[in-house]
XYZ file of C-alpha atoms in Angstrom:
389
model
C -21.333 36.212 -44.676
C -20.654 32.626 -46.839
C -16.748 33.646 -45.983
C -16.523 34.731 -42.366
C -18.904 31.315 -41.655
C -15.799 29.471 -43.705
C -13.123 31.180 -41.979
C -15.309 30.446 -39.068
C -15.194 26.378 -39.142
C -11.550 26.707 -40.015
C -10.493 28.382 -36.966
C -12.658 25.309 -34.874
C -11.042 22.795 -36.542
C -7.754 24.374 -36.795
C -8.473 25.031 -32.954
C -10.226 21.089 -32.237
C -7.147 19.953 -34.492
C -4.520 22.053 -31.602
C -6.848 20.610 -28.683
C -6.896 16.551 -30.014
C -2.213 17.345 -30.673
C -2.065 18.693 -27.039
C -4.454 15.680 -25.670
C -2.053 13.206 -27.441
C 0.247 14.560 -25.875
C -0.588 14.238 -22.447
C -1.097 10.929 -22.898
C 1.839 9.960 -24.803
C 3.728 11.727 -21.395
C 1.260 10.718 -17.855
C -0.738 7.759 -19.161
C -0.018 6.105 -16.582
C 0.029 8.588 -14.096
C -3.611 9.480 -14.956
C -4.810 5.809 -14.838
C -2.930 5.029 -11.440
C -4.998 9.233 -10.141
C -8.101 7.140 -11.607
C -7.610 4.176 -9.231
C -7.076 6.223 -5.780
C -10.460 5.418 -3.366
C -11.243 6.242 -0.292
C -11.581 3.858 2.485
C -11.993 5.116 5.322
C -12.532 8.515 6.419
C -10.618 10.180 8.833
C -11.868 10.021 13.032
C -10.382 13.174 15.087
C -11.964 10.881 18.396
C -9.785 7.977 17.785
C -7.230 10.063 16.036
C -7.696 8.548 12.950
C -6.209 9.045 9.530
C -8.101 8.679 6.327
C -7.479 5.338 4.656
C -6.918 5.016 0.800
C -5.735 2.607 -2.041
C -4.717 3.199 -5.042
C -3.050 0.458 -8.431
C 0.540 2.102 -10.065
C -0.280 1.819 -13.536
C 3.427 1.437 -15.616
C 6.867 1.179 -14.091
C 7.042 4.429 -11.829
C 10.398 4.543 -13.488
C 11.655 1.987 -11.069
C 14.314 0.183 -13.192
C 16.127 3.641 -14.825
C 16.275 4.611 -11.433
C 18.915 1.840 -10.340
C 20.035 2.205 -12.908
C 21.255 5.269 -12.529
C 23.050 4.731 -9.279
C 19.896 4.921 -7.114
C 20.358 7.703 -5.099
C 22.257 8.850 -1.568
C 20.262 11.614 -0.850
C 16.529 12.099 -0.059
C 17.481 15.310 -2.872
C 18.660 13.413 -5.347
C 15.612 11.095 -4.680
C 12.882 13.933 -4.884
C 14.942 14.964 -8.160
C 14.424 11.979 -10.274
C 10.750 11.088 -8.858
C 9.707 14.800 -9.439
C 11.554 15.494 -13.124
C 9.969 11.774 -14.298
C 6.757 11.600 -12.352
C 5.707 15.210 -13.006
C 8.191 16.124 -15.528
C 9.442 19.405 -13.574
C 6.684 20.847 -13.976
C 4.546 20.486 -10.008
C 7.095 20.031 -7.095
C 7.382 16.315 -4.812
C 8.271 15.902 -1.395
C 9.950 12.943 0.064
C 10.802 12.556 3.918
C 10.367 9.732 6.707
C 10.677 10.406 10.434
C 11.002 8.558 13.822
C 9.224 5.333 14.028
C 8.613 2.771 16.314
C 7.150 -0.416 14.789
C 7.033 -4.522 15.766
C 6.742 -7.398 13.853
C 6.926 -10.884 14.239
C 7.276 -14.315 11.473
C 5.421 -17.356 12.239
C 3.629 -20.397 11.355
C -0.089 -21.013 11.589
C -1.966 -24.671 12.565
C -2.241 -25.475 8.756
C 1.401 -24.464 7.537
C 0.845 -21.274 5.872
C 3.939 -18.865 6.367
C 2.441 -15.315 8.161
C 4.946 -11.895 8.078
C 2.878 -9.750 10.908
C 3.633 -6.016 11.300
C 2.404 -2.734 14.060
C 3.431 0.118 12.573
C 3.484 3.030 15.327
C 3.712 6.505 14.957
C 2.159 9.595 15.197
C -1.857 10.512 13.753
C -1.726 10.129 9.777
C -2.938 9.003 6.670
C -2.077 5.833 4.445
C -2.599 4.379 2.079
C -2.897 0.911 0.561
C -0.376 0.262 -2.435
C -1.029 -2.223 -5.054
C 1.491 -2.383 -8.144
C 2.694 -5.083 -10.592
C 5.136 -3.294 -12.972
C 6.276 -6.256 -15.183
C 9.439 -6.467 -16.901
C 11.009 -9.286 -14.527
C 9.453 -8.002 -11.098
C 7.517 -8.319 -9.164
C 4.272 -7.846 -8.276
C 3.308 -6.497 -4.668
C 0.788 -4.884 -2.317
C 1.784 -2.109 0.494
C 1.750 0.482 2.818
C 2.808 3.460 2.255
C 2.363 6.202 4.928
C 1.031 10.025 3.188
C 2.684 12.141 5.323
C 6.305 11.081 4.085
C 4.903 12.755 0.620
C 3.810 15.908 2.377
C 0.668 14.747 3.008
C -0.884 16.738 6.465
C -1.612 13.939 9.221
C -5.222 16.033 9.640
C -6.696 16.635 5.757
C -7.725 15.165 3.285
C -5.796 13.400 -0.012
C -8.812 14.305 -2.361
C -7.567 17.286 -3.629
C -5.526 16.593 -6.845
C -2.573 18.142 -5.259
C -2.551 15.498 -3.059
C -3.693 12.806 -5.214
C -0.817 13.933 -7.951
C 1.891 13.758 -4.871
C 0.585 9.637 -4.302
C 1.938 9.007 -6.952
C 5.904 8.429 -6.116
C 4.251 6.416 -3.224
C 6.442 3.601 -4.848
C 9.224 4.860 -3.292
C 7.947 4.663 0.236
C 6.900 1.349 0.952
C 7.232 0.398 4.983
C 5.931 -3.232 4.527
C 4.465 -5.455 1.746
C 4.643 -8.337 0.158
C 4.988 -9.522 -3.334
C 4.393 -12.487 -5.500
C 6.470 -14.555 -5.058
C 5.915 -14.770 -1.464
C 8.612 -12.005 0.344
C 7.535 -9.037 2.833
C 9.908 -6.639 4.574
C 9.283 -4.980 6.370
C 11.395 -1.084 7.968
C 11.307 -0.054 11.303
C 13.697 2.633 13.289
C 16.886 1.602 15.347
C 18.028 4.713 16.997
C 21.287 3.206 16.734
C 24.058 5.573 18.010
C 24.335 8.113 20.864
C 21.607 10.508 18.404
C 20.513 8.079 16.230
C 22.725 8.795 13.952
C 21.837 7.995 10.223
C 23.497 5.191 7.894
C 25.761 6.508 5.229
C 27.918 4.108 3.926
C 30.020 5.665 1.345
C 32.147 2.970 -1.265
C 31.588 2.550 -4.567
C 28.522 0.932 -4.749
C 25.234 2.363 -5.574
C 22.991 4.439 -3.380
C 20.003 3.397 -2.147
C 17.552 5.434 0.624
C 15.229 3.588 3.002
C 12.146 2.654 1.559
C 13.897 3.149 -1.728
C 16.379 -0.116 -0.194
C 12.670 -2.078 0.802
C 11.350 -1.510 -2.133
C 13.652 -2.779 -3.932
C 13.290 -6.108 -2.294
C 9.279 -6.463 -3.229
C 10.697 -5.746 -6.909
C 12.788 -7.611 -7.993
C 13.863 -11.170 -4.878
C 12.350 -14.289 -5.176
C 13.514 -15.341 -1.468
C 15.328 -13.876 1.619
C 18.216 -15.175 -0.400
C 18.038 -13.114 -2.881
C 17.230 -9.977 -1.024
C 20.328 -10.593 1.331
C 22.256 -10.792 -2.125
C 20.429 -7.930 -3.984
C 20.987 -5.421 -0.779
C 24.766 -5.754 -0.411
C 24.562 -4.921 -3.498
C 23.946 -1.069 -2.626
C 25.309 1.322 0.235
C 22.289 2.627 2.255
C 21.795 5.702 2.877
C 19.261 5.893 5.833
C 16.650 9.735 5.786
C 14.912 11.764 8.556
C 18.105 11.639 10.117
C 17.416 8.817 11.799
C 19.157 4.411 11.178
C 17.165 1.792 10.321
C 17.150 -1.826 9.397
C 14.501 -4.434 8.126
C 13.177 -8.121 8.382
C 12.368 -9.934 5.076
C 10.436 -13.322 5.101
C 9.392 -15.727 2.755
C 6.829 -18.817 2.211
C 9.547 -21.636 2.875
C 9.477 -20.452 6.256
C 13.442 -18.592 6.442
C 14.048 -15.102 7.269
C 16.248 -12.888 8.736
C 16.950 -8.853 10.196
C 19.024 -6.392 8.067
C 21.112 -4.559 10.408
C 24.354 -1.948 9.110
C 26.381 -1.337 12.561
C 29.852 -0.495 13.542
C 31.172 -1.013 17.729
C 28.548 -1.063 19.906
C 25.959 1.587 20.571
C 27.536 4.182 22.533
C 29.969 4.331 19.777
C 28.038 3.711 16.809
C 28.366 7.522 15.695
C 29.836 7.010 12.654
C 26.829 6.270 9.231
C 29.599 5.806 6.795
C 31.074 2.682 9.103
C 28.945 0.673 8.650
C 28.992 -2.617 7.548
C 25.043 -5.104 6.607
C 25.510 -7.451 9.143
C 22.339 -10.377 9.317
C 20.887 -12.307 11.479
C 18.907 -15.431 10.420
C 16.456 -17.392 12.444
C 17.384 -20.381 14.159
C 15.185 -23.761 13.540
C 11.850 -22.600 14.597
C 11.957 -20.758 11.834
C 9.854 -17.859 13.507
C 11.820 -14.622 15.036
C 11.267 -11.311 16.099
C 11.935 -7.403 14.931
C 11.420 -3.968 17.026
C 13.840 -1.447 17.757
C 16.298 -3.503 19.666
C 19.368 -4.505 17.240
C 19.777 -7.987 16.906
C 23.706 -8.028 15.464
C 25.477 -10.298 18.389
C 27.235 -7.642 20.901
C 25.528 -4.451 19.265
C 24.441 -4.220 23.404
C 27.710 -5.517 25.087
C 28.216 -2.931 27.903
C 25.629 -1.230 27.114
C 22.731 -0.022 29.614
C 19.579 -1.190 29.131
C 18.018 1.978 29.048
C 19.793 3.047 25.071
C 17.941 -0.925 23.975
C 14.561 0.965 22.348
C 11.850 -1.770 21.840
C 13.881 -4.820 24.330
C 10.385 -4.979 26.034
C 8.165 -5.859 23.111
C 10.969 -7.842 21.230
C 11.336 -9.852 24.732
C 6.931 -9.851 24.757
C 6.575 -11.400 21.484
C 9.534 -13.822 21.180
C 8.310 -15.458 24.256
C 4.553 -15.813 23.387
C 5.866 -17.209 20.103
C 8.463 -19.581 21.937
C 5.649 -20.631 24.577
C 4.291 -21.351 21.417
C 6.538 -23.603 18.961
C 6.685 -20.894 16.747
C 3.410 -21.011 15.854
C 0.305 -19.056 15.807
C -3.373 -20.405 15.028
C -3.923 -18.060 11.766
C -3.955 -14.564 10.880
C -6.048 -13.429 13.228
C -4.552 -14.763 16.178
C -1.069 -13.449 15.071
C -3.521 -10.065 14.325
C -4.031 -10.349 18.745
C -0.525 -10.724 18.875
C 0.100 -7.250 17.198
C -3.155 -5.982 19.674
C -1.151 -6.763 22.942
C 1.686 -4.268 22.376
C -0.100 -2.112 20.252
C 0.623 1.484 21.065
C -2.423 2.131 23.552
C -2.186 -1.181 25.468
C 1.535 -1.162 25.487
C 2.730 1.603 27.890
C 0.889 4.101 25.966
C 2.151 7.284 25.371
C 1.283 10.768 23.964
C 0.872 11.115 20.461
C 1.652 8.051 19.564
C 0.048 5.330 18.122
C -0.590 1.863 16.365
C -1.279 3.513 12.688
C -2.051 0.080 10.620
C -1.614 -3.271 11.607
C -1.202 -6.108 8.890
C -0.899 -10.100 8.897
C 0.849 -11.252 5.200
C 0.347 -14.626 3.938
C 3.000 -15.594 2.279
C 2.203 -18.512 1.135
C -1.302 -17.771 -0.307
C 0.640 -13.756 -1.148
C -3.025 -12.633 1.039
C -3.124 -10.315 3.458
C -5.705 -9.006 6.845
C -5.223 -4.876 7.070
C -6.345 -3.493 9.654
C -6.120 0.353 10.473
C -5.414 2.662 13.948
C -6.225 -0.082 16.147
C -9.413 -0.887 15.112
C -9.314 -4.687 16.098
C -12.192 -6.749 15.293
C -14.216 -4.024 13.783
C -15.651 -4.700 9.892
C -15.317 -1.160 8.491
C -11.712 -0.747 9.400
C -10.607 -4.502 8.143
C -9.310 -4.748 4.804
C -8.471 -8.343 2.580
C -5.635 -7.592 0.572
C -4.312 -10.119 -2.032
C -1.398 -9.653 -4.715
C -2.932 -8.396 -8.310
């Protein structure tokens, strides 16, 4: 009997030792990912009556392999990006997806009455779940807070992201920001441009390394300390737009400087070769305020083109006119949010299945933000006050 008991104890000890080794291996491989998963919190629950999706927040631990992604030359297709992320984050054990879709958005920069620099943005799309993402990768890279659309990670707009499988997909969030601000006071947003006869994607083909649409925004948030640095960084890469469509960007910093980055060739109707496009930068003028929608700002781009091809022109003219009338200023973040509400999808030429998913006003001076979900302007339960961590 004593011999059997001894054998049992020995077997138990071996099993416990194996379990400890297994746990140690899991922790060594995925300690950052585990910490990130544990940080996920649901801020708001979906509401069918108002077409609200869920709103989450998460704090990303570690560097999410982005420096390694850049060192290997980036990616020229979504598949290459997915292969890299899946291999690094889940060690190829769990498949992941990344996609983008047609989006119609509006942004502007302005000064507050107290002199703070503001960057305001509406994200217009269809009903979807969103996540506010905090990153602090270290290693000389900037901390930031940004917003993502969980639909781009394969999480359906009508579902929750509360299960383990959905939350694992959220680990790819740093690679798909829509807008954000970093600890240097640099903010950036991405907007669709509908270029060419059939919204042709930019697909540059030079010897430069490659970036997809949202990873170019991540590049800016992680590495740019000013608008000028952002432009210099972006100039070193070929852009490959996702979702078979085209995008441009607005970048701003705490000095009041801003720029719209666009990749164009010829005029709109002839801009059908994504590989022939080149980066054009439209800088803010002496007023230090600037507006961007889906309308291309590059000089001469719409020469001879019909006005109906100029998507977003009406919102662009409205916001630009309002800012010019006020001398490039707004009273404060609340006033900037009110201007965003004027061009929200529920009030600005409403369309079926189109709404403003989130509105955010980034204070580039303070590195803070006011974030409102799904046009619930002025409602405390849907308003969040953020700060770069």
